[in-house]
Amino acid sequence: MGNRRIQFFDTTLRDGEQSPGICLGIEEKVEIGLSLARLKVDVIEAGFPAASPGDLAAVQAVAARVKGPAIAGLARANRKDIDLAWEGVRKAERPRIHTFIATSDIHLEYKLKMSRAEVLEAAVAAVRYARSLTPDVEFSAEDASRSDWAFLTEIFGAVIREGASVINVPDTVGYAMPDEFARLITHLRNNTPDIEKAIISVHCHDDLGMAAANSIAAVMAGAGQVECTINGIGERAGNAALEEIAMALATRREHFGVEIGLDTRQIYRASRLVQNLTGFNPPPNKAVIGDNAFAHESGIHQHGILNNSLTYEIMNPESVGVPRNSLVLGKHSGRHAFEDRLRALGHELPAAKVNELFAQFKELADKKKTVFDRDIEALVEQKPVAGPEHYQLIGHHVVSGTQGPAMASVRISSAGLKTPLSQAAVGDGPVDAIFNAIETAVGFSVTLKDYQLKAVTSGQDALGEATVWLERDKQIFIGRGLSTDVVEASARAFVNAVNKMTAVCGLPSENQVAGGI
Ligand code: KIV
Ligand code: ZN
């Protein structure tokens, strides 16, 4: 008999998007969905359609455009939610309804104000109704790890009888420890009626840093599906990180004796995309996808790696799609060499996009002595807003120093205007000055919630990658900018965020316009 195959259920678009401060637009969700399909996850949980009309529309868009994985929509255990979840996923190749209700006494008493009998009845009715719409129904017992084990076997047995094909055991509050979580899974396998008719799934949160360990302990105890997110984003401390579970199971395949269907070489790309679109950057020492995950600093380690990479590398960077920090091209390289390099990095792009990137590469090669794979990745990852960009930075000038405030001027083109908008402003340092100048030029003020700047590679001439978080109407818009000039990178990030804002909210009304337009 072959090894057991573990299913990956990715909930980046649902539980991941519930992280405080993350707000993804529809096109961004589709883009992440496409990336998850390239990664070959088994199921994508695309959202919680009952949460808002925007969530429903996003689930519908993912269901219509992302092919390969099953697409799940989350629903509480009631008809209204289930109807909306079905409305969201029904056009998918393989739609799944995921319905849930809490089972722990603390949730029953203080949140649901329901008895166990009432919860059991609601779960059975929900699964029965969902099964009348689709054969693929998952049932979750929220807060399972703090629930009474006998009640869990009763409720899981009852929903399997109604046709649930997956029963999910969430460690909702990240409270479980690997040994006890494994014992719970074993108990469910041994005591739930008809358990062989369903897949046991686990869904672990990381409040005590145990999410990946708990998921893997559950797999060893017989779970067949793990729920996780890219980069481990999610409620509070986040969910189990897909890349950690996947690479543990792949790297220690012999130890676990299970198979996974993921194309792990797509992990880094998916991770970078989620970082770019959410603005959540993992720490450099984060397992598998952190900037330092494959960096060897000590001389002894470097020496060992040069002799044989197995001395200090348990997996090679290529197996997760991390580009080697190799020198690739210079300013004399031609378009063919550039296109070959893009392909080697996994980017098959239309000719027009390659031309655009090649022009940017040439500009970069002029400014920078050495162009690395990571620089090329950064160029590819630059995100224009979905749809046309309303504003574009044409030029800027900055004067700053220790004597007095910094001064910046900008020229910005605006869709529909023949003459560029030009404004100057002062500020507390060059970045503040240029942000003020952009605000004055576009003619409306925004709230800057956060700002970050980091170098893509090392060296004085490294590309700077700036991220800004702007807020309007309680929505956060994240912009990114790239340049060897960090003030220009910051300005580009600011304009990028303003463009996202105008794409979603439109231009501000007349009375908010301060001038310039
Ligand atoms: O953490 C949790 O319990 C959940 C459920 C809805 C599966 O996210
Ligand atoms: Zn969760």
PDB file of N, CA, C and O in Angstrom, residues 313-336:
ATOM      1  N   GLU A 313      22.616  22.524   5.280  1.00  0.00           N
ATOM      2  CA  GLU A 313      21.310  22.771   4.634  1.00  0.00           C
ATOM      3  C   GLU A 313      20.511  21.481   4.599  1.00  0.00           C
ATOM      4  O   GLU A 313      20.892  20.534   3.923  1.00  0.00           O
ATOM      5  N   ILE A 314      19.359  21.479   5.327  1.00  0.00           N
ATOM      6  CA  ILE A 314      18.549  20.251   5.332  1.00  0.00           C
ATOM      7  C   ILE A 314      17.607  20.219   4.136  1.00  0.00           C
ATOM      8  O   ILE A 314      17.021  19.205   3.818  1.00  0.00           O
ATOM      9  N   MET A 315      17.386  21.357   3.507  1.00  0.00           N
ATOM     10  CA  MET A 315      16.614  21.413   2.261  1.00  0.00           C
ATOM     11  C   MET A 315      17.291  22.480   1.414  1.00  0.00           C
ATOM     12  O   MET A 315      17.881  23.410   1.956  1.00  0.00           O
ATOM     13  N   ASN A 316      17.236  22.319   0.089  1.00  0.00           N
ATOM     14  CA  ASN A 316      17.911  23.363  -0.674  1.00  0.00           C
ATOM     15  C   ASN A 316      16.930  24.465  -1.060  1.00  0.00           C
ATOM     16  O   ASN A 316      15.717  24.228  -1.185  1.00  0.00           O
ATOM     17  N   PRO A 317      17.440  25.703  -1.198  1.00  0.00           N
ATOM     18  CA  PRO A 317      16.546  26.834  -1.459  1.00  0.00           C
ATOM     19  C   PRO A 317      15.672  26.625  -2.686  1.00  0.00           C
ATOM     20  O   PRO A 317      14.501  27.032  -2.692  1.00  0.00           O
ATOM     21  N   GLU A 318      16.221  25.955  -3.711  1.00  0.00           N
ATOM     22  CA  GLU A 318      15.434  25.747  -4.937  1.00  0.00           C
ATOM     23  C   GLU A 318      14.178  24.926  -4.663  1.00  0.00           C
ATOM     24  O   GLU A 318      13.172  25.085  -5.347  1.00  0.00           O
ATOM     25  N   SER A 319      14.226  24.051  -3.637  1.00  0.00           N
ATOM     26  CA  SER A 319      13.055  23.195  -3.402  1.00  0.00           C
ATOM     27  C   SER A 319      11.856  23.999  -2.921  1.00  0.00           C
ATOM     28  O   SER A 319      10.727  23.521  -2.948  1.00  0.00           O
ATOM     29  N   VAL A 320      12.084  25.231  -2.446  1.00  0.00           N
ATOM     30  CA  VAL A 320      10.942  26.083  -2.092  1.00  0.00           C
ATOM     31  C   VAL A 320      10.871  27.303  -3.003  1.00  0.00           C
ATOM     32  O   VAL A 320      10.099  28.229  -2.778  1.00  0.00           O
ATOM     33  N   GLY A 321      11.724  27.312  -4.038  1.00  0.00           N
ATOM     34  CA  GLY A 321      11.666  28.401  -5.026  1.00  0.00           C
ATOM     35  C   GLY A 321      12.395  29.656  -4.591  1.00  0.00           C
ATOM     36  O   GLY A 321      12.174  30.729  -5.165  1.00  0.00           O
ATOM     37  N   VAL A 322      13.269  29.556  -3.573  1.00  0.00           N
ATOM     38  CA  VAL A 322      14.037  30.742  -3.166  1.00  0.00           C
ATOM     39  C   VAL A 322      15.172  30.967  -4.160  1.00  0.00           C
ATOM     40  O   VAL A 322      15.975  30.055  -4.385  1.00  0.00           O
ATOM     41  N   PRO A 323      15.220  32.156  -4.792  1.00  0.00           N
ATOM     42  CA  PRO A 323      16.301  32.367  -5.756  1.00  0.00           C
ATOM     43  C   PRO A 323      17.643  32.443  -5.049  1.00  0.00           C
ATOM     44  O   PRO A 323      17.747  33.041  -3.981  1.00  0.00           O
ATOM     45  N   ARG A 324      18.654  31.815  -5.617  1.00  0.00           N
ATOM     46  CA  ARG A 324      20.013  31.938  -5.075  1.00  0.00           C
ATOM     47  C   ARG A 324      20.419  33.388  -5.266  1.00  0.00           C
ATOM     48  O   ARG A 324      20.040  34.020  -6.252  1.00  0.00           O
ATOM     49  N   ASN A 325      21.209  33.906  -4.350  1.00  0.00           N
ATOM     50  CA  ASN A 325      21.586  35.309  -4.470  1.00  0.00           C
ATOM     51  C   ASN A 325      22.717  35.460  -5.479  1.00  0.00           C
ATOM     52  O   ASN A 325      23.780  35.968  -5.183  1.00  0.00           O
ATOM     53  N   SER A 326      22.488  34.959  -6.702  1.00  0.00           N
ATOM     54  CA  SER A 326      23.581  34.914  -7.667  1.00  0.00           C
ATOM     55  C   SER A 326      23.598  36.162  -8.539  1.00  0.00           C
ATOM     56  O   SER A 326      22.568  36.764  -8.815  1.00  0.00           O
ATOM     57  N   LEU A 327      24.794  36.476  -8.983  1.00  0.00           N
ATOM     58  CA  LEU A 327      24.943  37.564  -9.949  1.00  0.00           C
ATOM     59  C   LEU A 327      24.396  37.043 -11.260  1.00  0.00           C
ATOM     60  O   LEU A 327      24.776  35.969 -11.718  1.00  0.00           O
ATOM     61  N   VAL A 328      23.454  37.753 -11.846  1.00  0.00           N
ATOM     62  CA  VAL A 328      22.860  37.187 -13.051  1.00  0.00           C
ATOM     63  C   VAL A 328      23.210  37.953 -14.308  1.00  0.00           C
ATOM     64  O   VAL A 328      23.755  37.410 -15.255  1.00  0.00           O
ATOM     65  N   LEU A 329      22.927  39.208 -14.322  1.00  0.00           N
ATOM     66  CA  LEU A 329      23.055  39.943 -15.566  1.00  0.00           C
ATOM     67  C   LEU A 329      23.666  41.311 -15.306  1.00  0.00           C
ATOM     68  O   LEU A 329      23.605  41.829 -14.205  1.00  0.00           O
ATOM     69  N   GLY A 330      24.210  41.870 -16.332  1.00  0.00           N
ATOM     70  CA  GLY A 330      24.752  43.219 -16.217  1.00  0.00           C
ATOM     71  C   GLY A 330      24.117  44.121 -17.256  1.00  0.00           C
ATOM     72  O   GLY A 330      23.203  43.701 -17.962  1.00  0.00           O
ATOM     73  N   LYS A 331      24.647  45.367 -17.369  1.00  0.00           N
ATOM     74  CA  LYS A 331      23.971  46.314 -18.251  1.00  0.00           C
ATOM     75  C   LYS A 331      24.157  45.983 -19.730  1.00  0.00           C
ATOM     76  O   LYS A 331      23.475  46.526 -20.583  1.00  0.00           O
ATOM     77  N   HIS A 332      25.088  45.044 -20.016  1.00  0.00           N
ATOM     78  CA  HIS A 332      25.256  44.674 -21.426  1.00  0.00           C
ATOM     79  C   HIS A 332      24.411  43.464 -21.804  1.00  0.00           C
ATOM     80  O   HIS A 332      24.412  43.050 -22.954  1.00  0.00           O
ATOM     81  N   SER A 333      23.701  42.904 -20.853  1.00  0.00           N
ATOM     82  CA  SER A 333      22.894  41.707 -21.170  1.00  0.00           C
ATOM     83  C   SER A 333      21.730  42.086 -22.078  1.00  0.00           C
ATOM     84  O   SER A 333      21.131  43.149 -21.943  1.00  0.00           O
ATOM     85  N   GLY A 334      21.402  41.170 -22.964  1.00  0.00           N
ATOM     86  CA  GLY A 334      20.326  41.439 -23.920  1.00  0.00           C
ATOM     87  C   GLY A 334      18.983  40.926 -23.435  1.00  0.00           C
ATOM     88  O   GLY A 334      18.887  40.283 -22.384  1.00  0.00           O
ATOM     89  N   ARG A 335      17.963  41.210 -24.243  1.00  0.00           N
ATOM     90  CA  ARG A 335      16.598  40.841 -23.874  1.00  0.00           C
ATOM     91  C   ARG A 335      16.438  39.327 -23.735  1.00  0.00           C
ATOM     92  O   ARG A 335      15.733  38.859 -22.848  1.00  0.00           O
ATOM     93  N   HIS A 336      17.136  38.557 -24.612  1.00  0.00           N
ATOM     94  CA  HIS A 336      16.995  37.091 -24.559  1.00  0.00           C
ATOM     95  C   HIS A 336      17.515  36.540 -23.244  1.00  0.00           C
ATOM     96  O   HIS A 336      16.874  35.703 -22.611  1.00  0.00           O
TER      97      HIS A 336
END
